[in-house]
Amino acid sequence: MSIETITTLLYIWLPISVVLPFIILWFIRKTWHLKNDLTKQDYAVRHYEEMLYAARDGYLTYSVYKKKIYQYCSRRLATLLNLKKGIQSNVDEVFGIFEEPEEELLKQSFDKLVKDGTPFETLAKAKTGKNFSITGTRISSANEEINFSCIWFRDISKTADYIDRITQEAYACRKKVEDFRILIDNLPCPVWLRNEDMKLTILIRG
């Protein structure tokens, strides 16, 4: 190898040997920052997931990106509906938990939500006997890069049972009042009622 060749190689190698450590250090530093950011984002995602799991509502998301469908079922929803596949459950499996009329209505509402972004809100009864309030909405980011349909499920079984019980009690109360009124109307003697000021408020002459 000639002196000229060695000199040329030295001219090439020396700058590289000086710059290369800085490039390696920059790459290591950049990689460390990226890993740190990913760790923070992962923690934030898990934090929000736990917050949503602690909430009363379960949710299901559906989106299409580059002709590929992405679905996500929350842990809360999997627990509420007792889904066999858990968070791996898809839309059809979730809707299959409900009675047939409600299942068909949910599918129609969901199709309109995905195609046209039409929101919906309905009540549905699951095959387990639980009652749910179901809301569908379209969620988009500010730059519209993220665009997906979200369906929220809330168990209102206790509320529905309470309303049914109160309704039955109110009906029974009205029935007793009506029976008492019929009894009073058929008494053979006069009946009257006075208020605190001794003013006559009701008079039935008999």
Coordinates of C-alpha atoms in Angstrom, one line a residue:
M1 CA 0.0 0.0 0.0
S2 CA 1.5 3.3 -1.1
I3 CA 2.0 6.4 1.1
E4 CA -0.6 8.3 -0.9
T5 CA -3.2 5.6 -0.3
I6 CA -2.5 5.6 3.5
T7 CA -2.6 9.3 3.6
T8 CA -5.9 9.4 1.8
L9 CA -7.3 6.8 4.2
L10 CA -6.1 8.8 7.1
Y11 CA -7.8 11.9 5.8
I12 CA -11.0 10.0 5.5
W13 CA -10.8 8.0 8.7
L14 CA -9.7 10.8 11.1
P15 CA -12.8 13.0 10.6
I16 CA -15.0 9.9 10.9
S17 CA -13.3 8.8 14.1
V18 CA -13.8 12.3 15.6
V19 CA -17.5 12.6 14.5
L20 CA -18.6 9.0 15.0
P21 CA -18.5 9.1 18.8
F22 CA -20.7 12.2 18.8
I23 CA -23.1 10.5 16.5
I24 CA -23.2 7.4 18.7
L25 CA -23.8 9.6 21.8
W26 CA -26.5 11.5 20.1
F27 CA -28.2 8.3 19.0
I28 CA -28.0 6.8 22.5
R29 CA -29.4 10.0 24.0
K30 CA -32.2 10.2 21.5
T31 CA -33.1 6.5 22.1
W32 CA -33.1 7.1 25.9
H33 CA -35.5 10.1 25.5
L34 CA -37.8 8.0 23.2
K35 CA -37.9 5.1 25.7
N36 CA -38.6 7.6 28.5
D37 CA -41.5 9.2 26.6
L38 CA -42.9 5.8 25.7
T39 CA -42.8 4.8 29.4
K40 CA -44.6 7.9 30.4
Q41 CA -47.2 7.4 27.7
D42 CA -47.7 3.8 28.7
Y43 CA -48.2 4.8 32.3
A44 CA -50.7 7.5 31.2
V45 CA -52.6 4.9 29.1
R46 CA -52.8 2.4 32.0
H47 CA -53.8 5.2 34.4
Y48 CA -56.7 6.2 32.2
E49 CA -57.7 2.6 31.6
E50 CA -57.9 2.0 35.4
M51 CA -59.9 5.2 35.8
L52 CA -62.3 4.1 33.1
Y53 CA -62.5 0.6 34.7
A54 CA -63.4 2.1 38.0
A55 CA -66.3 4.1 36.3
R56 CA -69.8 2.8 36.0
D57 CA -69.7 2.7 32.2
G58 CA -68.2 0.2 29.9
Y59 CA -67.3 1.1 26.3
L60 CA -66.6 -0.4 22.9
T61 CA -64.6 1.5 20.2
Y62 CA -64.6 0.8 16.4
S63 CA -62.4 2.4 13.8
V64 CA -61.1 1.8 10.3
Y65 CA -57.5 2.8 9.4
K66 CA -56.0 2.0 6.0
K67 CA -58.8 -0.5 5.3
K68 CA -58.1 -2.4 8.5
I69 CA -60.7 -2.6 11.3
Y70 CA -59.7 -1.9 14.9
Q71 CA -62.0 -2.8 17.8
Y72 CA -61.5 -2.5 21.5
C73 CA -63.7 -3.7 24.3
S74 CA -63.0 -2.2 27.8
R75 CA -62.5 -4.4 30.8
R76 CA -65.5 -2.8 32.5
L77 CA -67.8 -3.8 29.6
A78 CA -66.4 -7.3 29.6
T79 CA -67.2 -7.5 33.3
L80 CA -70.7 -5.9 32.9
L81 CA -71.8 -8.2 30.1
N82 CA -69.8 -11.3 31.3
L83 CA -68.2 -11.7 27.9
K84 CA -66.5 -15.0 27.3
K85 CA -63.7 -13.5 25.2
G86 CA -63.2 -10.6 27.6
I87 CA -61.6 -7.5 26.0
Q88 CA -61.1 -9.5 22.8
S89 CA -64.8 -9.5 22.1
N90 CA -66.0 -7.7 19.0
V91 CA -69.2 -5.8 18.1
D92 CA -71.2 -8.8 17.1
E93 CA -70.4 -10.7 20.2
V94 CA -71.3 -7.7 22.4
F95 CA -74.6 -7.1 20.7
G96 CA -75.3 -10.9 20.8
I97 CA -75.6 -10.5 24.6
F98 CA -78.9 -8.7 24.2
E99 CA -82.4 -9.9 23.5
E100 CA -83.3 -10.3 19.8
P101 CA -85.4 -7.1 19.2
E102 CA -82.8 -5.0 21.0
E103 CA -79.9 -6.7 19.2
E104 CA -81.3 -5.9 15.8
L105 CA -82.0 -2.3 16.8
L106 CA -78.5 -1.9 18.1
K107 CA -77.0 -3.3 14.9
Q108 CA -79.0 -0.8 12.8
S109 CA -78.1 2.1 15.0
F110 CA -74.5 1.1 15.0
D111 CA -74.4 0.9 11.1
K112 CA -75.7 4.4 10.9
L113 CA -73.2 5.6 13.4
V114 CA -70.3 4.1 11.5
K115 CA -71.5 5.2 8.0
D116 CA -73.0 8.6 8.7
G117 CA -71.8 9.5 12.2
T118 CA -75.4 9.5 13.4
P119 CA -75.4 9.3 17.3
F120 CA -78.0 7.2 19.1
E121 CA -79.3 6.6 22.6
T122 CA -81.5 3.6 23.6
L123 CA -82.4 1.2 26.3
A124 CA -81.8 -2.5 25.9
K125 CA -82.3 -5.7 28.0
A126 CA -79.6 -8.3 28.1
K127 CA -80.3 -12.0 28.1
T128 CA -79.0 -12.1 31.7
G129 CA -82.0 -9.8 32.7
K130 CA -79.9 -6.7 33.2
N131 CA -81.1 -3.4 31.8
F132 CA -78.6 -1.1 30.0
S133 CA -78.6 2.5 28.8
I134 CA -76.6 2.5 25.5
T135 CA -75.2 5.6 23.8
G136 CA -73.3 5.7 20.5
T137 CA -71.2 8.7 19.4
R138 CA -68.5 9.6 16.9
I139 CA -65.2 10.8 18.3
S140 CA -62.7 12.8 16.2
S141 CA -59.4 14.5 17.1
A142 CA -58.8 18.1 16.3
N143 CA -56.8 17.2 13.1
E144 CA -59.3 14.4 12.3
E145 CA -56.5 11.9 12.1
I146 CA -58.2 9.9 14.8
N147 CA -61.8 9.1 14.0
F148 CA -63.7 6.3 15.6
S149 CA -67.1 5.3 16.8
C150 CA -67.6 4.7 20.5
I151 CA -70.5 3.0 22.3
W152 CA -71.1 3.5 26.0
F153 CA -72.9 1.0 28.2
R154 CA -74.4 1.8 31.6
D155 CA -76.0 -0.8 33.8
I156 CA -79.3 0.7 35.0
S157 CA -80.8 -2.5 36.4
K158 CA -81.1 -1.1 39.9
T159 CA -82.6 2.1 38.7
A160 CA -85.1 0.2 36.5
D161 CA -86.1 -2.1 39.4
Y162 CA -86.5 0.9 41.6
I163 CA -88.8 2.7 39.1
D164 CA -90.8 -0.5 38.6
R165 CA -91.2 -0.9 42.4
I166 CA -92.2 2.8 42.9
T167 CA -94.7 2.5 40.0
Q168 CA -96.3 -0.6 41.5
E169 CA -96.5 1.1 44.9
A170 CA -98.1 4.2 43.4
Y171 CA -100.6 2.1 41.6
A172 CA -101.4 0.2 44.8
C173 CA -101.8 3.5 46.7
R174 CA -104.2 4.9 44.0
K175 CA -106.2 1.7 44.2
K176 CA -106.6 2.0 47.9
V177 CA -107.6 5.7 47.7
E178 CA -110.2 4.8 45.0
D179 CA -111.6 2.0 47.1
F180 CA -111.8 4.3 50.1
R181 CA -113.5 6.9 48.0
I182 CA -116.1 4.4 46.8
L183 CA -116.6 3.3 50.4
I184 CA -117.2 6.9 51.6
D185 CA -119.6 7.6 48.7
N186 CA -121.8 4.6 49.7
L187 CA -122.1 5.4 53.4
P188 CA -125.8 6.0 54.5
C189 CA -124.9 8.9 56.7
P190 CA -123.2 12.3 56.0
V191 CA -119.4 12.5 56.1
W192 CA -117.4 15.7 56.3
L193 CA -113.8 16.9 56.7
R194 CA -112.5 20.1 58.3
N195 CA -109.1 21.7 58.1
E196 CA -107.0 23.2 60.9
D197 CA -109.1 26.3 60.8
M198 CA -112.3 24.2 61.2
K199 CA -113.4 25.1 57.7
L200 CA -115.4 22.5 55.8
T201 CA -113.3 21.1 53.0
I202 CA -115.2 17.9 52.1
L203 CA -118.9 17.1 52.6
I204 CA -120.6 14.0 51.5
R205 CA -124.3 14.1 52.4
G206 CA -124.8 10.4 52.2

